Amino acid sequence: SSGINAEWPLRPGRHQSKCFLRQPPANEIYRHENISLFEVDGAKNKLYCRNLCLLAKMFLDHKTLYYDVEPFLFYVLTLNDDYGSHLVGYFSKEKNCVRNYNLSCIMTLPHTQRQGYGKLLIDFSYVLSKLEGKPGTPEKPLSDLGLISYRSYWRCKVLTYIKPHINDNVIITDISKSTGILFEDLVLALHDLEILDYDDKSTDCDSALIPLL
């Protein structure tokens, strides 16, 4: 077998003595206090991105991509200290996607989960969508856990948007433009919240109104 032998000793010290990389091999595009986000091009840093994908395969049953990384950008979230930038998680995004997917795969390491880092990565994917001037959506189908996470995120963004418009009728397309979230995903969130209604005089789904009183 050419697999990893479970009896082989792990020598992290040997690796550290030869590897002087203390942060992802890319430009830092965001920093807040001790949190950073790096944009890594799969075409320019193939080995690093392949290793990221192989690491994700340890925690994601449905993860299949690990070799063909060139068409993707990888957004790597780290926690920083005096020793360097330590991986928290990442998401990948196809560079030229005709279906408006703003996220292909997302992973946070187990010891960093339930601390808000996953939602931070999701939020950043929608920031990119807004910068591109078009709504985005994660690649489908989502895993069961991924669907739970996204529906929670969508509900939160909807409620945040409509709170200052409590006395108004809100059109879903306005929410989409403000949040970068695809119209169909917003409809799911509004159904979850049970606040969706339609204009009886129109058959256009884009004219759906949300009664807030």
Short mmCIF file of C-alpha atoms in Angstrom, two decimals:
data_model
loop_
_atom_site.label_atom_id
_atom_site.label_comp_id
_atom_site.label_asym_id
_atom_site.label_seq_id
_atom_site.Cartn_x
_atom_site.Cartn_y
_atom_site.Cartn_z
CA SER A 1 0.00 0.00 0.00
CA SER A 2 1.22 3.53 -0.75
CA GLY A 3 -0.86 5.08 2.02
CA ILE A 4 0.36 6.61 5.26
CA ASN A 5 1.68 4.09 7.75
CA ALA A 6 0.05 4.67 11.13
CA GLU A 7 3.27 3.58 12.83
CA TRP A 8 5.41 6.25 11.19
CA PRO A 9 6.56 8.80 13.79
CA LEU A 10 5.38 12.38 13.40
CA ARG A 11 8.24 14.88 13.44
CA PRO A 12 6.79 18.41 13.41
CA GLY A 13 10.11 19.75 14.66
CA ARG A 14 11.88 18.42 11.56
CA HIS A 15 9.31 20.11 9.34
CA GLN A 16 9.65 23.40 11.21
CA SER A 17 13.43 23.30 10.85
CA LYS A 18 13.09 23.21 7.05
CA CYS A 19 9.93 25.23 6.43
CA PHE A 20 10.15 28.94 7.13
CA LEU A 21 6.65 29.81 5.92
CA ARG A 22 4.83 31.63 8.71
CA GLN A 23 1.76 32.76 6.79
CA PRO A 24 -0.15 31.76 3.65
CA PRO A 25 1.78 32.50 0.41
CA ALA A 26 -0.47 35.33 -0.68
CA ASN A 27 -1.56 38.91 -0.13
CA GLU A 28 -3.25 39.79 3.15
CA ILE A 29 -6.53 41.44 2.12
CA TYR A 30 -8.17 41.92 5.53
CA ARG A 31 -7.01 42.38 9.12
CA HIS A 32 -8.82 43.12 12.34
CA GLU A 33 -6.87 42.86 15.58
CA ASN A 34 -5.34 39.35 15.47
CA ILE A 35 -7.48 38.03 12.59
CA SER A 36 -6.30 38.07 8.97
CA LEU A 37 -7.66 36.91 5.64
CA PHE A 38 -5.40 35.99 2.73
CA GLU A 39 -6.35 35.54 -0.94
CA VAL A 40 -4.42 32.60 -2.40
CA ASP A 41 -4.51 31.92 -6.15
CA GLY A 42 -4.74 28.21 -6.88
CA ALA A 43 -2.91 28.69 -10.18
CA LYS A 44 0.08 30.40 -8.52
CA ASN A 45 0.28 28.31 -5.33
CA LYS A 46 -0.83 24.85 -6.41
CA LEU A 47 0.91 22.83 -3.69
CA TYR A 48 -0.35 25.00 -0.84
CA CYS A 49 -3.94 24.91 -2.15
CA ARG A 50 -3.83 21.16 -2.77
CA ASN A 51 -2.64 20.67 0.79
CA LEU A 52 -5.54 22.82 2.01
CA CYS A 53 -7.98 20.62 0.11
CA LEU A 54 -6.41 17.43 1.45
CA LEU A 55 -6.68 18.83 4.96
CA ALA A 56 -10.36 19.61 4.36
CA LYS A 57 -10.97 16.03 3.19
CA MET A 58 -10.20 14.90 6.74
CA PHE A 59 -13.27 16.73 8.04
CA LEU A 60 -15.66 16.93 5.06
CA ASP A 61 -17.13 13.65 3.79
CA HIS A 62 -18.30 15.19 0.51
CA LYS A 63 -14.99 16.91 -0.32
CA THR A 64 -13.76 15.74 -3.73
CA LEU A 65 -11.61 18.53 -5.19
CA TYR A 66 -7.96 18.37 -4.23
CA TYR A 67 -5.91 18.29 -7.44
CA ASP A 68 -7.49 20.69 -9.95
CA VAL A 69 -7.06 23.87 -7.91
CA GLU A 70 -6.05 26.25 -10.69
CA PRO A 71 -9.58 27.60 -11.42
CA PHE A 72 -10.11 28.59 -7.78
CA LEU A 73 -9.21 31.34 -5.34
CA PHE A 74 -8.76 30.32 -1.71
CA TYR A 75 -9.58 32.74 1.09
CA VAL A 76 -7.63 31.65 4.16
CA LEU A 77 -8.55 32.87 7.64
CA THR A 78 -5.81 32.96 10.27
CA LEU A 79 -5.22 33.93 13.88
CA ASN A 80 -1.96 35.80 14.35
CA ASP A 81 0.59 35.90 17.15
CA ASP A 82 4.34 36.43 17.52
CA TYR A 83 5.03 33.04 15.91
CA GLY A 84 3.06 33.67 12.73
CA SER A 85 -0.40 33.25 11.20
CA HIS A 86 -2.22 30.07 12.28
CA LEU A 87 -4.87 28.48 10.08
CA VAL A 88 -8.46 28.74 11.30
CA GLY A 89 -10.32 27.84 8.10
CA TYR A 90 -10.87 28.78 4.48
CA PHE A 91 -13.32 28.91 1.65
CA SER A 92 -12.71 28.46 -2.05
CA LYS A 93 -14.35 30.37 -4.89
CA GLU A 94 -14.33 29.60 -8.60
CA LYS A 95 -12.74 32.44 -10.54
CA ASN A 96 -15.11 32.45 -13.53
CA CYS A 97 -18.38 30.90 -12.49
CA VAL A 98 -21.40 31.37 -14.78
CA ARG A 99 -23.83 30.34 -12.01
CA ASN A 100 -22.89 33.16 -9.61
CA TYR A 101 -21.51 30.76 -7.01
CA ASN A 102 -19.58 32.84 -4.49
CA LEU A 103 -18.37 29.86 -2.47
CA SER A 104 -17.43 26.34 -3.54
CA CYS A 105 -16.14 24.78 -0.33
CA ILE A 106 -15.84 26.00 3.25
CA MET A 107 -14.00 24.46 6.19
CA THR A 108 -13.11 25.53 9.72
CA LEU A 109 -10.83 23.38 11.83
CA PRO A 110 -12.67 21.47 14.58
CA HIS A 111 -10.98 23.28 17.47
CA THR A 112 -12.05 26.68 16.04
CA GLN A 113 -15.71 25.83 15.40
CA ARG A 114 -18.66 27.48 17.20
CA GLN A 115 -16.67 30.71 17.58
CA GLY A 116 -18.16 32.65 14.65
CA TYR A 117 -15.34 32.05 12.19
CA GLY A 118 -17.54 30.11 9.76
CA LYS A 119 -20.05 32.97 9.61
CA LEU A 120 -17.19 35.40 9.09
CA LEU A 121 -16.05 33.41 6.04
CA ILE A 122 -19.62 33.23 4.70
CA ASP A 123 -20.06 36.97 5.26
CA PHE A 124 -16.86 37.71 3.36
CA SER A 125 -18.05 35.63 0.40
CA TYR A 126 -21.05 37.96 0.14
CA VAL A 127 -18.82 41.01 0.45
CA LEU A 128 -17.07 39.75 -2.67
CA SER A 129 -20.43 39.33 -4.41
CA LYS A 130 -21.37 42.92 -3.63
CA LEU A 131 -18.01 44.15 -4.91
CA GLU A 132 -18.68 42.25 -8.13
CA GLY A 133 -22.08 43.93 -8.38
CA LYS A 134 -24.17 40.75 -8.51
CA PRO A 135 -25.87 38.52 -5.93
CA GLY A 136 -24.15 35.28 -5.01
CA THR A 137 -25.01 31.88 -3.63
CA PRO A 138 -23.02 28.89 -2.36
CA GLU A 139 -22.44 25.96 -4.68
CA LYS A 140 -25.31 23.48 -4.55
CA PRO A 141 -26.21 21.02 -3.22
CA LEU A 142 -25.27 22.00 0.32
CA SER A 143 -24.52 19.44 2.98
CA ASP A 144 -27.05 19.11 5.80
CA LEU A 145 -24.78 21.06 8.15
CA GLY A 146 -24.02 23.61 5.45
CA LEU A 147 -27.72 24.20 4.78
CA ILE A 148 -28.37 24.77 8.49
CA SER A 149 -25.49 27.26 8.70
CA TYR A 150 -26.55 29.16 5.60
CA ARG A 151 -30.25 29.38 6.49
CA SER A 152 -29.27 30.75 9.89
CA TYR A 153 -27.00 33.31 8.20
CA TRP A 154 -29.68 34.32 5.68
CA ARG A 155 -32.30 34.80 8.41
CA CYS A 156 -29.90 36.97 10.41
CA LYS A 157 -29.11 39.19 7.41
CA VAL A 158 -32.81 39.57 6.54
CA LEU A 159 -33.73 40.61 10.09
CA THR A 160 -30.80 43.03 10.23
CA TYR A 161 -31.96 44.67 7.01
CA ILE A 162 -35.66 45.01 7.82
CA LYS A 163 -35.22 46.25 11.41
CA PRO A 164 -34.79 49.93 10.41
CA HIS A 165 -37.67 49.54 7.91
CA ILE A 166 -40.18 48.28 10.44
CA ASN A 167 -42.90 50.68 9.24
CA ASP A 168 -42.32 50.08 5.53
CA ASN A 169 -43.07 47.45 2.93
CA VAL A 170 -39.78 45.90 1.86
CA ILE A 171 -39.15 44.48 -1.62
CA ILE A 172 -36.97 41.38 -1.70
CA THR A 173 -34.86 42.66 -4.57
CA ASP A 174 -33.82 45.60 -2.35
CA ILE A 175 -32.60 43.14 0.29
CA SER A 176 -30.70 41.23 -2.37
CA LYS A 177 -28.94 44.37 -3.60
CA SER A 178 -27.99 45.35 -0.05
CA THR A 179 -26.79 41.96 1.19
CA GLY A 180 -25.50 40.31 -1.99
CA ILE A 181 -27.71 37.27 -1.28
CA LEU A 182 -29.45 35.58 -4.21
CA PHE A 183 -33.21 36.18 -4.47
CA GLU A 184 -34.12 32.47 -4.14
CA ASP A 185 -32.07 32.11 -0.95
CA LEU A 186 -33.82 35.12 0.54
CA VAL A 187 -37.19 33.54 -0.21
CA LEU A 188 -36.14 30.46 1.80
CA ALA A 189 -35.13 32.67 4.71
CA LEU A 190 -38.40 34.63 4.59
CA HIS A 191 -40.43 31.44 4.55
CA ASP A 192 -38.48 30.27 7.60
CA LEU A 193 -39.34 33.54 9.34
CA GLU A 194 -42.98 33.34 8.16
CA ILE A 195 -43.04 36.96 7.01
CA LEU A 196 -43.43 36.52 3.26
CA ASP A 197 -46.39 37.85 1.29
CA TYR A 198 -47.09 38.72 -2.36
CA ASP A 199 -48.64 41.60 -4.23
CA ASP A 200 -52.00 40.25 -5.45
CA LYS A 201 -51.94 42.57 -8.46
CA SER A 202 -48.67 41.24 -9.82
CA THR A 203 -47.47 37.87 -11.04
CA ASP A 204 -43.86 38.94 -10.94
CA CYS A 205 -42.04 37.17 -8.11
CA ASP A 206 -39.63 40.11 -7.79
CA SER A 207 -42.50 42.24 -6.50
CA ALA A 208 -42.89 40.10 -3.39
CA LEU A 209 -43.51 42.27 -0.38
CA ILE A 210 -42.78 41.68 3.30
CA PRO A 211 -45.46 42.98 5.66
CA LEU A 212 -43.68 44.12 8.78
CA LEU A 213 -46.60 45.14 10.96
#
